[in-house]
mmCIF file of C-alpha atoms and ligand atoms in Angstrom:
data_model
loop_
_atom_site.group_PDB
_atom_site.id
_atom_site.type_symbol
_atom_site.label_atom_id
_atom_site.label_comp_id
_atom_site.label_asym_id
_atom_site.label_seq_id
_atom_site.Cartn_x
_atom_site.Cartn_y
_atom_site.Cartn_z
ATOM 1 C CA MET A 1 0.000 0.000 0.000
ATOM 2 C CA VAL A 2 1.442 3.318 -1.060
ATOM 3 C CA LEU A 3 0.294 6.588 0.368
ATOM 4 C CA VAL A 4 -0.113 9.244 -2.253
ATOM 5 C CA GLY A 5 2.425 11.983 -1.726
ATOM 6 C CA LYS A 6 0.661 14.953 -0.250
ATOM 7 C CA SER A 7 3.354 15.771 2.248
ATOM 8 C CA SER A 8 2.662 19.487 2.327
ATOM 9 C CA ILE A 9 -0.903 18.847 3.446
ATOM 10 C CA GLN A 10 -1.727 17.423 6.845
ATOM 11 C CA LYS A 11 -2.841 13.853 6.301
ATOM 12 C CA THR A 12 -6.170 12.904 7.781
ATOM 13 C CA TYR A 13 -6.711 9.540 9.416
ATOM 14 C CA TYR A 14 -8.725 8.650 6.319
ATOM 15 C CA ASP A 15 -5.696 9.406 4.165
ATOM 16 C CA ILE A 16 -3.510 7.292 6.408
ATOM 17 C CA LEU A 17 -5.804 4.298 5.981
ATOM 18 C CA SER A 18 -6.460 5.114 2.308
ATOM 19 C CA VAL A 19 -10.204 5.067 2.703
ATOM 20 C CA LYS A 20 -12.890 7.511 1.672
ATOM 21 C CA GLU A 21 -14.364 9.721 4.352
ATOM 22 C CA ASP A 22 -17.715 8.017 3.920
ATOM 23 C CA ALA A 23 -16.210 4.532 4.099
ATOM 24 C CA THR A 24 -18.102 1.915 6.074
ATOM 25 C CA TYR A 25 -16.719 0.323 9.219
ATOM 26 C CA GLU A 26 -15.946 -2.863 7.240
ATOM 27 C CA GLU A 27 -14.022 -0.946 4.587
ATOM 28 C CA ILE A 28 -12.017 0.881 7.228
ATOM 29 C CA ARG A 29 -11.269 -2.347 9.067
ATOM 30 C CA ALA A 30 -10.159 -4.114 5.889
ATOM 31 C CA SER A 31 -7.926 -1.218 4.986
ATOM 32 C CA TYR A 32 -6.494 -1.099 8.492
ATOM 33 C CA LYS A 33 -5.682 -4.810 8.398
ATOM 34 C CA SER A 34 -3.861 -4.568 5.105
ATOM 35 C CA ALA A 35 -2.041 -1.434 6.279
ATOM 36 C CA VAL A 36 -0.904 -3.258 9.403
ATOM 37 C CA LEU A 37 0.340 -6.186 7.362
ATOM 38 C CA ASN A 38 2.353 -3.792 5.254
ATOM 39 C CA SER A 39 3.811 -1.715 8.039
ATOM 40 C CA HIS A 40 3.966 -3.746 11.238
ATOM 41 C CA PRO A 41 7.473 -3.475 12.724
ATOM 42 C CA ASP A 42 7.559 -7.234 13.323
ATOM 43 C CA LYS A 43 7.127 -7.815 9.616
ATOM 44 C CA LEU A 44 9.861 -5.431 8.700
ATOM 45 C CA HIS A 45 12.885 -7.419 9.827
ATOM 46 C CA ASN A 46 13.476 -8.995 6.440
ATOM 47 C CA ILE A 47 13.132 -5.773 4.528
ATOM 48 C CA THR A 48 14.808 -3.400 6.967
ATOM 49 C CA GLU A 49 18.185 -3.984 5.413
ATOM 50 C CA THR A 50 16.922 -3.088 1.998
ATOM 51 C CA SER A 51 14.841 -0.167 3.167
ATOM 52 C CA ASP A 52 16.390 3.254 3.434
ATOM 53 C CA HIS A 53 13.789 4.436 5.871
ATOM 54 C CA PRO A 54 13.009 1.873 8.555
ATOM 55 C CA HIS A 55 12.054 4.675 10.930
ATOM 56 C CA GLU A 56 9.554 6.040 8.454
ATOM 57 C CA LEU A 57 7.842 2.670 8.324
ATOM 58 C CA GLU A 58 7.631 2.569 12.081
ATOM 59 C CA VAL A 59 6.052 6.020 12.155
ATOM 60 C CA ARG A 60 3.606 4.903 9.515
ATOM 61 C CA PHE A 61 2.658 1.906 11.601
ATOM 62 C CA LEU A 62 1.990 4.098 14.641
ATOM 63 C CA ASN A 63 -0.105 6.434 12.511
ATOM 64 C CA VAL A 64 -2.073 3.527 11.116
ATOM 65 C CA ARG A 65 -2.765 2.248 14.607
ATOM 66 C CA LYS A 66 -3.799 5.700 15.797
ATOM 67 C CA ALA A 67 -6.050 6.152 12.754
ATOM 68 C CA TRP A 68 -7.726 2.840 13.509
ATOM 69 C CA GLU A 69 -8.240 3.779 17.162
ATOM 70 C CA ILE A 70 -10.121 6.872 16.050
ATOM 71 C CA LEU A 71 -11.968 5.614 12.974
ATOM 72 C CA GLY A 72 -12.672 2.096 14.229
ATOM 73 C CA ASP A 73 -14.966 3.446 16.921
ATOM 74 C CA SER A 74 -18.132 5.135 15.725
ATOM 75 C CA LYS A 75 -18.124 7.575 18.630
ATOM 76 C CA THR A 76 -14.558 8.833 18.288
ATOM 77 C CA ARG A 77 -14.978 8.793 14.517
ATOM 78 C CA ALA A 78 -17.991 11.112 14.768
ATOM 79 C CA LEU A 79 -16.008 13.501 16.931
ATOM 80 C CA TYR A 80 -13.091 13.383 14.551
ATOM 81 C CA ASP A 81 -15.364 14.077 11.572
ATOM 82 C CA HIS A 82 -16.740 17.051 13.418
ATOM 83 C CA GLU A 83 -13.248 18.350 14.106
ATOM 84 C CA LEU A 84 -12.251 17.772 10.495
ATOM 85 C CA ARG A 85 -15.233 19.713 9.220
ATOM 86 C CA ASP A 86 -14.495 22.560 11.577
ATOM 87 C CA SER A 87 -10.855 22.749 10.574
ATOM 88 C CA ARG A 88 -11.893 23.029 6.929
ATOM 89 C CA GLN A 89 -14.227 25.874 7.686
ATOM 90 C CA ASP A 90 -11.401 27.965 9.061
ATOM 91 C CA ILE A 91 -11.372 30.379 6.151
ATOM 92 C CA ASP A 92 -15.078 30.967 6.295
ATOM 93 C CA THR A 93 -15.362 31.912 9.922
ATOM 94 C CA ALA A 94 -15.834 35.616 10.472
ATOM 95 C CA GLU A 95 -14.608 35.732 14.040
ATOM 96 C CA ASP A 96 -13.918 33.856 17.229
ATOM 97 C CA ILE A 97 -16.167 34.588 20.132
ATOM 98 C CA SER A 98 -16.354 33.349 23.671
ATOM 99 C CA LEU A 99 -19.380 32.162 25.564
ATOM 100 C CA ASP A 100 -19.397 35.422 27.553
ATOM 101 C CA GLU A 101 -20.043 37.394 24.387
ATOM 102 C CA MET A 102 -23.184 35.479 23.546
ATOM 103 C CA THR A 103 -26.638 36.539 24.622
ATOM 104 C CA MET A 104 -28.393 33.844 26.600
ATOM 105 C CA GLU A 105 -32.064 33.288 26.890
ATOM 106 C CA ASP A 106 -33.560 30.730 29.186
ATOM 107 C CA VAL A 107 -36.564 29.229 27.446
ATOM 108 C CA GLY A 108 -37.703 26.612 29.900
ATOM 109 C CA GLU A 109 -35.917 23.327 29.272
ATOM 110 C CA VAL A 110 -33.161 24.756 27.125
ATOM 111 C CA VAL A 111 -30.944 27.815 27.089
ATOM 112 C CA GLU A 112 -30.640 29.521 23.729
ATOM 113 C CA LEU A 113 -27.437 31.308 22.828
ATOM 114 C CA PHE A 114 -27.341 34.152 20.309
ATOM 115 C CA TYR A 115 -24.766 36.361 18.718
ATOM 116 C CA GLN A 116 -25.779 38.998 16.204
ATOM 117 C CA CYS A 117 -24.388 38.728 12.702
ATOM 118 C CA ARG A 118 -23.504 41.840 10.737
ATOM 119 C CA CYS A 119 -26.394 41.018 8.375
ATOM 120 C CA GLY A 120 -28.866 41.535 11.216
ATOM 121 C CA ASP A 121 -29.757 37.900 11.752
ATOM 122 C CA TYR A 122 -28.219 35.733 14.454
ATOM 123 C CA PHE A 123 -25.782 32.917 14.979
ATOM 124 C CA ALA A 124 -27.566 30.612 17.374
ATOM 125 C CA ILE A 125 -27.210 27.355 19.232
ATOM 126 C CA ASP A 126 -29.011 25.962 22.235
ATOM 127 C CA SER A 127 -27.933 23.950 25.236
ATOM 128 C CA GLU A 128 -29.688 20.866 23.878
ATOM 129 C CA GLU A 129 -27.630 20.908 20.661
ATOM 130 C CA LEU A 130 -24.485 21.427 22.706
ATOM 131 C CA LYS A 131 -25.413 18.499 24.887
ATOM 132 C CA GLU A 132 -25.836 16.270 21.853
ATOM 133 C CA MET A 133 -22.306 17.195 20.827
ATOM 134 C CA GLY A 134 -21.041 16.264 24.288
ATOM 135 C CA TYR A 135 -20.661 19.704 25.867
ATOM 136 C CA ARG A 136 -22.423 20.592 29.068
ATOM 137 C CA LEU A 137 -23.678 24.103 29.614
ATOM 138 C CA ASP A 138 -23.719 25.223 33.217
ATOM 139 C CA SER A 139 -25.714 28.381 33.495
ATOM 140 C CA GLY A 140 -26.236 28.300 37.227
ATOM 141 C CA GLY A 141 -25.351 31.563 38.983
ATOM 142 C CA ASN A 142 -24.510 34.618 36.945
ATOM 143 C CA LYS A 143 -21.808 33.154 34.738
ATOM 144 C CA ALA A 144 -22.323 30.359 32.236
ATOM 145 C CA VAL A 145 -19.595 27.807 31.710
ATOM 146 C CA LEU A 146 -19.301 25.198 29.010
ATOM 147 C CA ASN A 147 -17.771 21.973 30.196
ATOM 148 C CA ARG A 148 -15.940 19.877 27.720
ATOM 149 C CA PRO A 149 -14.392 16.406 28.043
ATOM 150 C CA ASP A 150 -10.798 16.300 26.793
ATOM 151 C CA SER A 151 -11.732 14.335 23.720
ATOM 152 C CA LEU A 152 -13.888 17.097 22.244
ATOM 153 C CA PRO A 153 -12.768 19.941 19.988
ATOM 154 C CA THR A 154 -12.255 23.314 21.641
ATOM 155 C CA SER A 155 -14.579 25.161 19.333
ATOM 156 C CA VAL A 156 -17.958 24.861 17.668
ATOM 157 C CA ILE A 157 -18.803 26.504 14.359
ATOM 158 C CA LEU A 158 -22.090 28.367 14.262
ATOM 159 C CA PRO A 159 -23.640 29.371 10.956
ATOM 160 C CA CYS A 160 -25.722 32.516 10.597
ATOM 161 C CA GLY A 161 -29.443 31.963 10.187
ATOM 162 C CA SER A 162 -29.558 34.052 7.008
ATOM 163 C CA CYS A 163 -26.211 34.635 5.339
ATOM 164 C CA SER A 164 -23.189 32.457 4.705
ATOM 165 C CA LEU A 165 -21.080 33.833 7.557
ATOM 166 C CA LYS A 166 -19.965 31.597 10.374
ATOM 167 C CA ILE A 167 -18.477 32.256 13.754
ATOM 168 C CA ARG A 168 -16.393 30.051 15.963
ATOM 169 C CA LEU A 169 -17.567 29.674 19.525
ATOM 170 C CA MET A 170 -14.465 29.032 21.595
ATOM 171 C CA ILE A 171 -14.974 26.578 24.410
ATOM 172 C CA ASN A 172 -12.858 27.051 27.465
ATOM 173 C CA THR A 173 -11.790 24.093 29.472
ATOM 174 C CA GLN A 174 -12.389 25.568 32.892
ATOM 175 C CA CYS A 175 -14.523 23.395 35.102
HETATM 176 ZN ZN1 ZN B 1 -25.556 36.816 8.684
#
């Protein structure tokens, strides 16, 4: 298995396993198995002498294993996909804002968060959506705090309700 040379671009775990981003679990597993067979350090003894880059192969093996850890589990894969999407939206985001800058409105069960867009409409998200993503909004007292397990990305992209602008809500790790 040869990885296509895209060294200037950060490889995704999908690239590392040579699978499409919409690959099924079975496809990812099959690709992982063949990647392991081709890069496992134990299998390299015979070819190490002929290879100029034994270290490179070892790094590849570790990357393959890491990619499988993330993509082989539907939960961590979903989080990774989310992070990947966010990182690709970098250019489109108008600005970074913190939770403190958002307007909060308690509407019974959920807390809605708003931030006005320059078009007049709002960027919005509610505590229920945040909870589904794994973040916990604590709005007790006079200061709201978003709690985030270590495995989650540190920001959430919010699209405007009307225009194509997006903002990045930065999530602090304070507990
Ligand atoms: Zn807008």
